[in-house]
PDB file of C-alpha atoms in Angstrom:
ATOM      1  CA  GLY A 157      81.398 178.327  72.514  1.00 76.00           C
ATOM      2  CA  GLN A 158      80.456 181.474  74.424  1.00 86.00           C
ATOM      3  CA  ASN A 159      82.717 182.501  77.073  1.00 92.00           C
ATOM      4  CA  ILE A 160      83.094 184.644  79.793  1.00 96.00           C
ATOM      5  CA  ASP A 161      86.313 185.249  82.012  1.00 97.00           C
ATOM      6  CA  GLN A 162      86.659 187.341  85.370  1.00 97.00           C
ATOM      7  CA  PRO A 163      89.181 186.789  88.051  1.00 98.00           C
ATOM      8  CA  THR A 164      87.491 184.568  90.676  1.00 97.00           C
ATOM      9  CA  GLU A 165      88.117 186.790  93.929  1.00 98.00           C
ATOM     10  CA  MET A 166      90.342 189.815  94.536  1.00 98.00           C
ATOM     11  CA  THR A 167      91.470 191.637  97.637  1.00 98.00           C
ATOM     12  CA  ALA A 168      91.525 195.521  98.009  1.00 98.00           C
ATOM     13  CA  THR A 169      92.381 197.703 101.008  1.00 97.00           C
ATOM     14  CA  GLU A 170      89.400 200.460 101.997  1.00 98.00           C
ATOM     15  CA  GLY A 171      89.835 203.899 100.585  1.00 98.00           C
ATOM     16  CA  ALA A 172      91.612 202.483  97.283  1.00 98.00           C
ATOM     17  CA  ILE A 173      91.061 201.748  94.358  1.00 98.00           C
ATOM     18  CA  VAL A 174      90.032 198.270  92.575  1.00 98.00           C
ATOM     19  CA  GLN A 175      89.822 197.463  88.811  1.00 98.00           C
ATOM     20  CA  ILE A 176      87.649 194.255  88.028  1.00 98.00           C
ATOM     21  CA  ASN A 177      88.121 193.014  84.753  1.00 98.00           C
ATOM     22  CA  CYS A 178      86.024 190.952  82.226  1.00 98.00           C
ATOM     23  CA  THR A 179      86.771 189.836  78.845  1.00 98.00           C
ATOM     24  CA  TYR A 180      84.233 188.092  76.505  1.00 98.00           C
ATOM     25  CA  GLN A 181      83.543 185.625  73.241  1.00 96.00           C
ATOM     26  CA  THR A 182      80.198 185.713  72.325  1.00 94.00           C
ATOM     27  CA  SER A 183      78.224 185.491  69.673  1.00 91.00           C
ATOM     28  CA  GLY A 184      77.243 188.880  68.414  1.00 93.00           C
ATOM     29  CA  PHE A 185      77.719 191.649  70.759  1.00 94.00           C
ATOM     30  CA  ASN A 186      74.598 193.780  72.284  1.00 93.00           C
ATOM     31  CA  GLY A 187      75.891 195.290  75.539  1.00 94.00           C
ATOM     32  CA  LEU A 188      77.610 194.517  78.504  1.00 96.00           C
ATOM     33  CA  PHE A 189      76.014 194.922  82.273  1.00 97.00           C
ATOM     34  CA  TRP A 190      77.642 194.605  85.272  1.00 98.00           C
ATOM     35  CA  TYR A 191      75.598 193.581  88.194  1.00 98.00           C
ATOM     36  CA  GLN A 192      76.276 193.281  92.056  1.00 98.00           C
ATOM     37  CA  GLN A 193      75.657 190.641  94.564  1.00 97.00           C
ATOM     38  CA  HIS A 194      76.126 191.139  98.093  1.00 97.00           C
ATOM     39  CA  ALA A 195      76.101 187.131  99.387  1.00 95.00           C
ATOM     40  CA  GLY A 196      73.289 185.519 100.262  1.00 93.00           C
ATOM     41  CA  GLU A 197      71.353 188.560  98.068  1.00 95.00           C
ATOM     42  CA  ALA A 198      70.276 189.014  94.592  1.00 95.00           C
ATOM     43  CA  PRO A 199      72.366 190.661  92.246  1.00 97.00           C
ATOM     44  CA  THR A 200      71.583 193.696  91.558  1.00 96.00           C
ATOM     45  CA  PHE A 201      71.682 196.258  88.236  1.00 95.00           C
ATOM     46  CA  LEU A 202      75.659 198.298  88.291  1.00 96.00           C
ATOM     47  CA  SER A 203      75.851 199.378  84.944  1.00 95.00           C
ATOM     48  CA  TYR A 204      75.479 198.643  81.163  1.00 95.00           C
ATOM     49  CA  ASN A 205      77.861 199.404  78.461  1.00 96.00           C
ATOM     50  CA  VAL A 206      77.188 199.361  74.405  1.00 95.00           C
ATOM     51  CA  LEU A 207      79.345 201.818  72.946  1.00 96.00           C
ATOM     52  CA  ASP A 208      83.312 201.816  73.283  1.00 97.00           C
ATOM     53  CA  GLY A 209      84.342 204.210  76.184  1.00 97.00           C
ATOM     54  CA  LEU A 210      84.400 204.662  79.918  1.00 97.00           C
ATOM     55  CA  GLU A 211      81.140 205.484  81.738  1.00 94.00           C
ATOM     56  CA  GLU A 212      80.982 207.161  85.215  1.00 95.00           C
ATOM     57  CA  LYS A 213      78.674 206.383  88.183  1.00 92.00           C
ATOM     58  CA  GLY A 214      79.306 208.267  91.047  1.00 95.00           C
ATOM     59  CA  ARG A 215      82.226 205.645  92.690  1.00 97.00           C
ATOM     60  CA  PHE A 216      81.597 203.284  90.128  1.00 97.00           C
ATOM     61  CA  SER A 217      83.183 203.636  86.428  1.00 97.00           C
ATOM     62  CA  SER A 218      82.616 201.117  83.796  1.00 98.00           C
ATOM     63  CA  PHE A 219      85.110 200.590  80.474  1.00 98.00           C
ATOM     64  CA  LEU A 220      84.121 198.808  77.464  1.00 98.00           C
ATOM     65  CA  SER A 221      86.584 197.969  74.173  1.00 98.00           C
ATOM     66  CA  ARG A 222      84.265 195.863  71.792  1.00 97.00           C
ATOM     67  CA  SER A 223      87.255 194.928  69.485  1.00 96.00           C
ATOM     68  CA  LYS A 224      89.224 193.791  72.513  1.00 97.00           C
ATOM     69  CA  GLY A 225      86.034 191.823  73.545  1.00 97.00           C
ATOM     70  CA  TYR A 226      87.036 193.530  77.128  1.00 97.00           C
ATOM     71  CA  SER A 227      85.578 195.820  79.949  1.00 98.00           C
ATOM     72  CA  TYR A 228      86.525 196.412  83.773  1.00 98.00           C
ATOM     73  CA  LEU A 229      84.729 197.748  86.299  1.00 98.00           C
ATOM     74  CA  LEU A 230      86.445 201.118  88.352  1.00 98.00           C
ATOM     75  CA  LEU A 231      85.736 201.076  91.992  1.00 98.00           C
ATOM     76  CA  LYS A 232      86.899 204.338  93.812  1.00 98.00           C
ATOM     77  CA  GLU A 233      87.429 204.973  97.545  1.00 98.00           C
ATOM     78  CA  LEU A 234      86.350 201.965  98.527  1.00 98.00           C
ATOM     79  CA  GLN A 235      84.253 201.304 101.598  1.00 98.00           C
ATOM     80  CA  MET A 236      83.491 197.997 103.382  1.00 97.00           C
ATOM     81  CA  LYS A 237      79.770 197.763 102.035  1.00 97.00           C
ATOM     82  CA  ASP A 238      80.763 197.143  98.576  1.00 98.00           C
ATOM     83  CA  SER A 239      82.500 193.640  99.875  1.00 98.00           C
ATOM     84  CA  ALA A 240      80.206 191.772  97.223  1.00 98.00           C
ATOM     85  CA  SER A 241      80.691 189.294  93.983  1.00 98.00           C
ATOM     86  CA  TYR A 242      80.313 191.682  90.658  1.00 98.00           C
ATOM     87  CA  LEU A 243      79.096 189.791  87.538  1.00 98.00           C
ATOM     88  CA  CYS A 244      79.732 190.451  84.098  1.00 98.00           C
ATOM     89  CA  ALA A 245      77.240 189.718  81.414  1.00 96.00           C
ATOM     90  CA  VAL A 246      77.017 190.084  77.703  1.00 96.00           C
ATOM     91  CA  LEU A 247      73.826 190.193  75.328  1.00 93.00           C
ATOM     92  CA  ASP A 248      74.483 187.949  72.599  1.00 91.00           C
ATOM     93  CA  SER A 249      73.132 188.583  69.078  1.00 90.00           C
ATOM     94  CA  ASN A 250      69.672 186.491  69.970  1.00 87.00           C
ATOM     95  CA  TYR A 251      69.750 188.865  72.696  1.00 87.00           C
ATOM     96  CA  GLN A 252      69.891 186.217  75.450  1.00 89.00           C
ATOM     97  CA  LEU A 253      72.665 187.547  78.510  1.00 92.00           C
ATOM     98  CA  ILE A 254      75.768 185.277  78.807  1.00 94.00           C
ATOM     99  CA  TRP A 255      76.965 185.517  82.573  1.00 96.00           C
ATOM    100  CA  GLY A 256      80.262 185.119  84.214  1.00 96.00           C
ATOM    101  CA  ALA A 257      81.008 183.386  86.963  1.00 97.00           C
ATOM    102  CA  GLY A 258      81.209 186.802  89.261  1.00 97.00           C
ATOM    103  CA  THR A 259      84.455 188.071  91.200  1.00 98.00           C
ATOM    104  CA  LYS A 260      84.460 188.459  94.404  1.00 98.00           C
ATOM    105  CA  LEU A 261      85.833 190.998  95.920  1.00 98.00           C
ATOM    106  CA  ILE A 262      87.351 191.590  99.341  1.00 98.00           C
ATOM    107  CA  ILE A 263      87.797 194.701 100.939  1.00 98.00           C
ATOM    108  CA  LYS A 264      90.317 194.961 104.320  1.00 97.00           C
ATOM    109  CA  PRO A 265      90.144 197.817 106.400  1.00 95.00           C
TER     110      PRO A 265
ATOM    111  CA  ASN B 986      57.141 198.644  96.194  1.00 64.00           C
ATOM    112  CA  ALA B 987      57.502 195.224  96.475  1.00 77.00           C
ATOM    113  CA  GLY B 988      59.662 194.716  93.095  1.00 94.00           C
ATOM    114  CA  VAL B 989      59.764 190.672  92.493  1.00 96.00           C
ATOM    115  CA  THR B 990      58.650 188.101  95.427  1.00 96.00           C
ATOM    116  CA  GLN B 991      60.118 184.863  95.051  1.00 96.00           C
ATOM    117  CA  THR B 992      59.061 182.130  97.928  1.00 95.00           C
ATOM    118  CA  PRO B 993      60.176 180.302  99.272  1.00 96.00           C
ATOM    119  CA  LYS B 994      63.907 181.287 100.815  1.00 96.00           C
ATOM    120  CA  PHE B 995      65.012 177.858 101.625  1.00 97.00           C
ATOM    121  CA  ARG B 996      63.818 173.862 100.912  1.00 97.00           C
ATOM    122  CA  VAL B 997      65.383 170.211 101.640  1.00 98.00           C
ATOM    123  CA  LEU B 998      63.708 167.977  99.205  1.00 97.00           C
ATOM    124  CA  LYS B 999      64.358 164.152  98.821  1.00 98.00           C
ATOM    125  CA  THR B1000      65.175 162.720  95.645  1.00 98.00           C
ATOM    126  CA  GLY B1001      62.350 162.142  93.643  1.00 97.00           C
ATOM    127  CA  GLN B1002      60.095 164.824  95.537  1.00 98.00           C
ATOM    128  CA  SER B1003      58.176 167.698  93.816  1.00 97.00           C
ATOM    129  CA  MET B1004      57.987 171.114  94.823  1.00 97.00           C
ATOM    130  CA  THR B1005      56.966 174.486  93.186  1.00 98.00           C
ATOM    131  CA  LEU B1006      58.674 178.057  93.479  1.00 98.00           C
ATOM    132  CA  LEU B1007      56.779 180.851  92.971  1.00 97.00           C
ATOM    133  CA  CYS B1008      57.504 184.262  91.498  1.00 97.00           C
ATOM    134  CA  ALA B1009      55.398 187.158  91.331  1.00 97.00           C
ATOM    135  CA  GLN B1010      56.277 190.731  90.122  1.00 97.00           C
ATOM    136  CA  ASP B1011      54.357 194.178  90.681  1.00 95.00           C
ATOM    137  CA  MET B1012      56.198 196.109  87.891  1.00 94.00           C
ATOM    138  CA  ASN B1013      54.002 195.199  84.667  1.00 93.00           C
ATOM    139  CA  HIS B1014      56.799 193.446  83.232  1.00 94.00           C
ATOM    140  CA  GLU B1015      56.701 191.423  80.201  1.00 94.00           C
ATOM    141  CA  TYR B1016      59.494 189.170  80.421  1.00 95.00           C
ATOM    142  CA  MET B1017      60.230 186.861  83.435  1.00 96.00           C
ATOM    143  CA  TYR B1018      62.794 184.491  83.683  1.00 96.00           C
ATOM    144  CA  TRP B1019      64.204 181.846  85.926  1.00 98.00           C
ATOM    145  CA  TYR B1020      67.339 181.133  86.925  1.00 98.00           C
ATOM    146  CA  ARG B1021      69.589 179.218  88.749  1.00 98.00           C
ATOM    147  CA  GLN B1022      73.267 179.758  90.333  1.00 97.00           C
ATOM    148  CA  ASP B1023      75.991 177.643  91.565  1.00 96.00           C
ATOM    149  CA  PRO B1024      79.230 178.168  92.771  1.00 92.00           C
ATOM    150  CA  GLY B1025      81.814 178.756  89.915  1.00 89.00           C
ATOM    151  CA  MET B1026      79.361 179.209  87.390  1.00 91.00           C
ATOM    152  CA  GLY B1027      77.913 182.145  86.122  1.00 90.00           C
ATOM    153  CA  LEU B1028      74.066 182.497  86.218  1.00 95.00           C
ATOM    154  CA  ARG B1029      72.460 179.767  84.395  1.00 96.00           C
ATOM    155  CA  LEU B1030      68.635 180.400  82.691  1.00 96.00           C
ATOM    156  CA  ILE B1031      66.545 177.729  83.279  1.00 98.00           C
ATOM    157  CA  HIS B1032      63.230 178.866  81.312  1.00 97.00           C
ATOM    158  CA  TYR B1033      61.752 182.297  80.570  1.00 96.00           C
ATOM    159  CA  SER B1034      58.530 183.829  79.326  1.00 96.00           C
ATOM    160  CA  VAL B1035      58.013 187.363  76.855  1.00 93.00           C
ATOM    161  CA  GLY B1036      54.588 187.629  77.943  1.00 92.00           C
ATOM    162  CA  GLU B1037      51.269 186.396  79.680  1.00 91.00           C
ATOM    163  CA  GLY B1038      50.726 182.713  78.466  1.00 91.00           C
ATOM    164  CA  THR B1039      54.123 182.475  76.690  1.00 94.00           C
ATOM    165  CA  THR B1040      57.035 180.022  78.037  1.00 96.00           C
ATOM    166  CA  ALA B1041      60.009 179.275  76.576  1.00 95.00           C
ATOM    167  CA  LYS B1042      63.376 177.121  76.909  1.00 96.00           C
ATOM    168  CA  GLY B1043      66.846 179.152  77.886  1.00 95.00           C
ATOM    169  CA  GLU B1044      70.040 177.108  78.255  1.00 93.00           C
ATOM    170  CA  VAL B1045      69.763 174.422  81.208  1.00 97.00           C
ATOM    171  CA  PRO B1046      65.704 173.627  80.707  1.00 98.00           C
ATOM    172  CA  ASP B1047      65.761 169.317  81.947  1.00 97.00           C
ATOM    173  CA  GLY B1048      64.008 168.314  84.521  1.00 97.00           C
ATOM    174  CA  TYR B1049      61.813 171.325  85.074  1.00 98.00           C
ATOM    175  CA  ASN B1050      58.591 173.132  84.097  1.00 98.00           C
ATOM    176  CA  VAL B1051      57.315 177.030  83.952  1.00 98.00           C
ATOM    177  CA  SER B1052      53.656 178.188  83.955  1.00 97.00           C
ATOM    178  CA  ARG B1053      53.220 181.963  83.358  1.00 96.00           C
ATOM    179  CA  LEU B1054      49.921 182.120  85.088  1.00 89.00           C
ATOM    180  CA  ASN B1055      49.095 185.683  84.686  1.00 95.00           C
ATOM    181  CA  LYS B1056      51.073 189.002  84.102  1.00 95.00           C
ATOM    182  CA  ARG B1057      52.680 188.911  87.878  1.00 96.00           C
ATOM    183  CA  GLU B1058      53.281 185.173  88.640  1.00 97.00           C
ATOM    184  CA  PHE B1059      55.711 182.861  87.221  1.00 98.00           C
ATOM    185  CA  SER B1060      55.970 179.578  88.833  1.00 97.00           C
ATOM    186  CA  LEU B1061      58.799 177.129  88.552  1.00 98.00           C
ATOM    187  CA  ARG B1062      58.015 173.618  88.667  1.00 98.00           C
ATOM    188  CA  LEU B1063      60.451 170.662  90.120  1.00 97.00           C
ATOM    189  CA  GLU B1064      58.185 167.057  89.444  1.00 94.00           C
ATOM    190  CA  SER B1065      61.015 164.947  90.447  1.00 97.00           C
ATOM    191  CA  ALA B1066      63.929 166.581  92.573  1.00 97.00           C
ATOM    192  CA  ALA B1067      67.386 165.241  92.014  1.00 98.00           C
ATOM    193  CA  PRO B1068      70.624 166.314  93.981  1.00 97.00           C
ATOM    194  CA  SER B1069      71.868 168.074  90.626  1.00 97.00           C
ATOM    195  CA  GLN B1070      68.921 170.421  90.885  1.00 98.00           C
ATOM    196  CA  THR B1071      70.583 171.538  94.697  1.00 98.00           C
ATOM    197  CA  SER B1072      71.158 175.191  93.832  1.00 98.00           C
ATOM    198  CA  VAL B1073      70.055 178.318  94.860  1.00 98.00           C
ATOM    199  CA  TYR B1074      67.408 179.545  91.767  1.00 98.00           C
ATOM    200  CA  PHE B1075      66.672 183.276  91.116  1.00 98.00           C
ATOM    201  CA  CYS B1076      63.426 185.036  89.489  1.00 98.00           C
ATOM    202  CA  ALA B1077      63.911 187.486  87.436  1.00 97.00           C
ATOM    203  CA  SER B1078      61.504 190.596  85.263  1.00 96.00           C
ATOM    204  CA  SER B1079      62.359 192.996  83.055  1.00 94.00           C
ATOM    205  CA  TRP B1080      60.321 195.468  80.255  1.00 89.00           C
ATOM    206  CA  THR B1081      62.199 193.736  77.516  1.00 80.00           C
ATOM    207  CA  THR B1082      64.935 191.722  76.346  1.00 70.00           C
ATOM    208  CA  GLY B1083      66.618 193.924  74.355  1.00 66.00           C
ATOM    209  CA  GLY B1084      69.384 196.892  75.348  1.00 65.00           C
ATOM    210  CA  PRO B1085      69.927 198.673  78.375  1.00 72.00           C
ATOM    211  CA  GLU B1086      67.089 197.094  80.181  1.00 82.00           C
ATOM    212  CA  LYS B1087      68.019 195.547  83.151  1.00 91.00           C
ATOM    213  CA  LEU B1088      66.950 192.720  85.077  1.00 95.00           C
ATOM    214  CA  PHE B1089      64.966 192.478  88.878  1.00 96.00           C
ATOM    215  CA  PHE B1090      65.884 189.554  90.840  1.00 97.00           C
ATOM    216  CA  GLY B1091      63.650 188.390  93.599  1.00 97.00           C
ATOM    217  CA  SER B1092      65.630 187.678  96.620  1.00 95.00           C
ATOM    218  CA  GLY B1093      66.463 183.859  95.692  1.00 97.00           C
ATOM    219  CA  THR B1094      65.459 180.077  96.948  1.00 97.00           C
ATOM    220  CA  GLN B1095      68.146 177.791  98.190  1.00 97.00           C
ATOM    221  CA  LEU B1096      67.654 174.388  97.693  1.00 98.00           C
ATOM    222  CA  SER B1097      68.638 171.213  99.088  1.00 98.00           C
ATOM    223  CA  VAL B1098      68.200 168.452  97.400  1.00 98.00           C
ATOM    224  CA  LEU B1099      69.001 164.843  99.619  1.00 97.00           C
TER     225      LEU B1099
END
Protein backbone atom coordinates (compact mmCIF):
# COMPACT_ATOMS: atom_id res chain seq x y z
CA GLY A 1 0.00 0.00 0.00
CA GLN A 2 0.92 3.63 -0.23
CA ASN A 3 1.92 5.41 2.93
CA ILE A 4 3.11 8.81 4.05
CA ASP A 5 4.28 9.37 7.60
CA GLN A 6 4.64 12.66 9.43
CA PRO A 7 4.79 13.45 13.13
CA THR A 8 1.36 14.31 14.47
CA GLU A 9 2.39 17.38 16.45
CA MET A 10 5.49 19.46 17.12
CA THR A 11 6.16 22.41 19.40
CA ALA A 12 8.77 25.11 18.84
CA THR A 13 9.69 28.52 20.17
CA GLU A 14 9.25 31.82 18.39
CA GLY A 15 12.48 32.80 16.62
CA ALA A 16 13.82 29.25 16.55
CA ILE A 17 14.21 26.70 13.74
CA VAL A 18 12.07 23.60 13.28
CA GLN A 19 12.34 20.65 10.91
CA ILE A 20 9.23 18.68 9.96
CA ASN A 21 9.97 15.26 8.51
CA CYS A 22 8.02 13.23 5.97
CA THR A 23 8.74 9.68 4.88
CA TYR A 24 6.89 8.02 2.05
CA GLN A 25 6.33 4.68 0.38
CA THR A 26 4.39 5.08 -2.85
CA SER A 27 3.93 3.37 -6.20
CA GLY A 28 6.23 5.57 -8.19
CA PHE A 29 7.22 9.16 -7.60
CA ASN A 30 6.54 12.30 -9.60
CA GLY A 31 7.23 14.92 -6.98
CA LEU A 32 6.57 15.89 -3.39
CA PHE A 33 4.57 18.86 -2.17
CA TRP A 34 4.32 20.72 1.11
CA TYR A 35 1.19 22.66 1.96
CA GLN A 36 0.40 24.87 4.94
CA GLN A 37 -3.05 24.78 6.53
CA HIS A 38 -4.11 27.19 9.26
CA ALA A 39 -6.88 25.96 11.53
CA GLY A 40 -10.27 26.22 9.85
CA GLU A 41 -8.77 27.28 6.55
CA ALA A 42 -7.83 25.73 3.22
CA PRO A 43 -4.38 24.29 2.48
CA THR A 44 -2.05 26.61 0.59
CA PHE A 45 0.97 25.59 -1.48
CA LEU A 46 4.43 25.99 0.03
CA SER A 47 6.88 23.98 -2.07
CA TYR A 48 7.46 21.28 -4.67
CA ASN A 49 10.50 18.99 -4.95
CA VAL A 50 11.15 16.43 -7.66
CA LEU A 51 14.97 16.32 -7.63
CA ASP A 52 17.18 15.47 -4.68
CA GLY A 53 18.44 18.39 -2.69
CA LEU A 54 17.41 21.51 -0.88
CA GLU A 55 15.06 24.19 -2.26
CA GLU A 56 15.11 27.45 -0.35
CA LYS A 57 12.29 29.96 -0.40
CA GLY A 58 12.72 32.73 2.13
CA ARG A 59 12.32 31.41 5.67
CA PHE A 60 11.10 28.05 4.38
CA SER A 61 13.25 25.33 2.79
CA SER A 62 12.31 21.87 1.58
CA PHE A 63 14.65 18.91 1.17
CA LEU A 64 14.19 15.68 -0.76
CA SER A 65 16.04 12.36 -0.85
CA ARG A 66 14.38 10.06 -3.35
CA SER A 67 16.61 7.10 -2.51
CA LYS A 68 15.57 7.31 1.15
CA GLY A 69 11.91 8.19 0.51
CA TYR A 70 12.38 11.19 2.76
CA SER A 71 11.68 14.89 2.80
CA TYR A 72 11.75 17.63 5.37
CA LEU A 73 10.41 21.14 5.63
CA LEU A 74 12.68 23.56 7.48
CA LEU A 75 11.18 26.69 8.97
CA LYS A 76 13.58 29.38 10.20
CA GLU A 77 13.04 32.45 12.38
CA LEU A 78 9.70 31.07 13.52
CA GLN A 79 6.83 33.51 13.90
CA MET A 80 3.56 33.05 15.73
CA LYS A 81 1.74 33.07 12.38
CA ASP A 82 3.62 29.87 11.45
CA SER A 83 1.37 27.98 13.86
CA ALA A 84 -0.48 25.70 11.44
CA SER A 85 -0.61 22.18 10.11
CA TYR A 86 1.93 21.21 7.45
CA LEU A 87 0.82 18.63 4.92
CA CYS A 88 3.19 16.44 2.91
CA ALA A 89 1.85 14.97 -0.34
CA VAL A 90 3.44 12.74 -2.98
CA LEU A 91 2.47 12.53 -6.64
CA ASP A 92 2.54 8.83 -7.50
CA SER A 93 3.14 7.06 -10.82
CA ASN A 94 -0.50 7.64 -11.84
CA TYR A 95 -0.20 11.35 -11.02
CA GLN A 96 -2.51 10.92 -8.04
CA LEU A 97 -1.66 12.90 -4.92
CA ILE A 98 -1.18 10.82 -1.77
CA TRP A 99 -1.49 12.94 1.36
CA GLY A 100 0.02 12.58 4.79
CA ALA A 101 -2.16 13.28 7.83
CA GLY A 102 -0.27 16.50 8.52
CA THR A 103 1.91 17.83 11.31
CA LYS A 104 0.39 20.36 13.68
CA LEU A 105 3.06 22.91 14.58
CA ILE A 106 2.56 24.90 17.78
CA ILE A 107 4.70 28.01 18.25
CA LYS A 108 5.23 29.26 21.78
CA PRO A 109 6.42 32.78 22.67
CA ASN B 1 -9.58 37.61 -7.99
CA ALA B 2 -11.84 35.12 -6.17
CA GLY B 3 -9.89 31.91 -6.97
CA VAL B 4 -11.95 28.91 -5.81
CA THR B 5 -15.33 29.65 -4.26
CA GLN B 6 -17.12 26.93 -2.34
CA THR B 7 -20.59 26.97 -0.76
CA PRO B 8 -21.98 26.47 1.82
CA LYS B 9 -19.40 26.90 4.61
CA PHE B 10 -21.36 24.94 7.19
CA ARG B 11 -24.26 22.53 7.04
CA VAL B 12 -26.01 20.13 9.39
CA LEU B 13 -28.03 17.29 7.89
CA LYS B 14 -30.11 14.48 9.27
CA THR B 15 -29.37 10.95 8.16
CA GLY B 16 -31.01 10.31 4.79
CA GLN B 17 -31.21 13.93 3.70
CA SER B 18 -29.57 15.11 0.50
CA MET B 19 -27.50 18.15 -0.32
CA THR B 20 -25.29 19.61 -3.02
CA LEU B 21 -21.99 21.37 -2.47
CA LEU B 22 -21.08 23.90 -5.12
CA CYS B 23 -17.62 24.88 -6.30
CA ALA B 24 -16.59 27.48 -8.86
CA GLN B 25 -13.15 28.60 -10.00
CA ASP B 26 -12.25 31.65 -12.06
CA MET B 27 -8.70 30.63 -13.05
CA ASN B 28 -9.65 28.76 -16.24
CA HIS B 29 -8.38 25.51 -14.73
CA GLU B 30 -9.07 22.23 -16.48
CA TYR B 31 -8.80 19.98 -13.43
CA MET B 32 -11.16 20.11 -10.46
CA TYR B 33 -11.31 17.90 -7.38
CA TRP B 34 -13.41 17.13 -4.34
CA TYR B 35 -11.60 16.03 -1.19
CA ARG B 36 -12.68 15.18 2.31
CA GLN B 37 -10.54 15.80 5.38
CA ASP B 38 -11.02 13.85 8.58
CA PRO B 39 -9.08 14.14 11.86
CA GLY B 40 -5.90 12.08 11.88
CA MET B 41 -6.13 11.28 8.19
CA GLY B 42 -4.73 12.78 5.04
CA LEU B 43 -6.92 14.46 2.46
CA ARG B 44 -8.81 11.81 0.53
CA LEU B 45 -9.93 12.28 -3.05
CA ILE B 46 -13.64 11.65 -3.64
CA HIS B 47 -14.07 12.45 -7.33
CA TYR B 48 -12.29 14.59 -9.85
CA SER B 49 -12.71 16.02 -13.33
CA VAL B 50 -10.10 16.46 -16.04
CA GLY B 51 -12.21 18.81 -18.12
CA GLU B 52 -15.70 19.97 -18.93
CA GLY B 53 -18.16 17.08 -19.13
CA THR B 54 -15.78 14.55 -17.53
CA THR B 55 -15.75 12.98 -14.09
CA ALA B 56 -13.76 10.17 -12.51
CA LYS B 57 -13.73 8.28 -9.22
CA GLY B 58 -11.12 8.94 -6.61
CA GLU B 59 -10.15 7.00 -3.52
CA VAL B 60 -13.49 7.23 -1.64
CA PRO B 61 -16.31 7.76 -4.18
CA ASP B 62 -19.11 5.69 -2.60
CA GLY B 63 -22.12 7.73 -1.51
CA TYR B 64 -21.18 10.75 -3.61
CA ASN B 65 -22.04 11.97 -7.09
CA VAL B 66 -20.41 14.79 -8.99
CA SER B 67 -21.17 16.90 -12.01
CA ARG B 68 -18.83 19.13 -14.00
CA LEU B 69 -21.44 21.65 -15.03
CA ASN B 70 -19.06 23.68 -17.18
CA LYS B 71 -15.38 24.58 -17.07
CA ARG B 72 -15.87 26.78 -13.99
CA GLU B 73 -18.23 24.72 -11.84
CA PHE B 74 -17.99 21.30 -10.18
CA SER B 75 -20.68 20.09 -7.80
CA LEU B 76 -20.72 17.31 -5.22
CA ARG B 77 -24.01 15.68 -4.23
CA LEU B 78 -24.84 13.50 -1.28
CA GLU B 79 -28.08 11.69 -2.17
CA SER B 80 -28.70 10.09 1.23
CA ALA B 81 -26.36 11.43 3.87
CA ALA B 82 -24.89 9.09 6.50
CA PRO B 83 -23.07 9.92 9.76
CA SER B 84 -19.86 8.52 8.18
CA GLN B 85 -20.00 11.46 5.77
CA THR B 86 -19.48 13.95 8.57
CA SER B 87 -16.29 15.68 7.46
CA VAL B 88 -14.75 18.83 6.06
CA TYR B 89 -15.03 18.95 2.29
CA PHE B 90 -12.64 20.87 0.07
CA CYS B 91 -12.92 21.66 -3.58
CA ALA B 92 -9.68 22.28 -5.46
CA SER B 93 -8.54 23.08 -8.98
CA SER B 94 -5.36 23.02 -11.06
CA TRP B 95 -4.14 23.54 -14.63
CA THR B 96 -3.01 19.92 -15.00
CA THR B 97 -2.32 16.99 -12.74
CA GLY B 98 1.39 16.49 -13.31
CA GLY B 99 4.68 18.04 -12.42
CA PRO B 100 4.88 21.06 -10.17
CA GLU B 101 1.26 21.98 -10.71
CA LYS B 102 -0.12 23.10 -7.38
CA LEU B 103 -3.69 22.85 -6.21
CA PHE B 104 -5.81 25.87 -5.31
CA PHE B 105 -8.35 25.07 -2.63
CA GLY B 106 -11.72 26.50 -1.71
CA SER B 107 -12.37 27.54 1.88
CA GLY B 108 -14.07 24.28 2.81
CA THR B 109 -17.49 23.04 3.91
CA GLN B 110 -17.93 21.65 7.40
CA LEU B 111 -20.69 19.04 7.18
CA SER B 112 -22.26 17.27 10.13
CA VAL B 113 -24.67 14.38 9.58
CA LEU B 114 -26.73 13.50 12.64
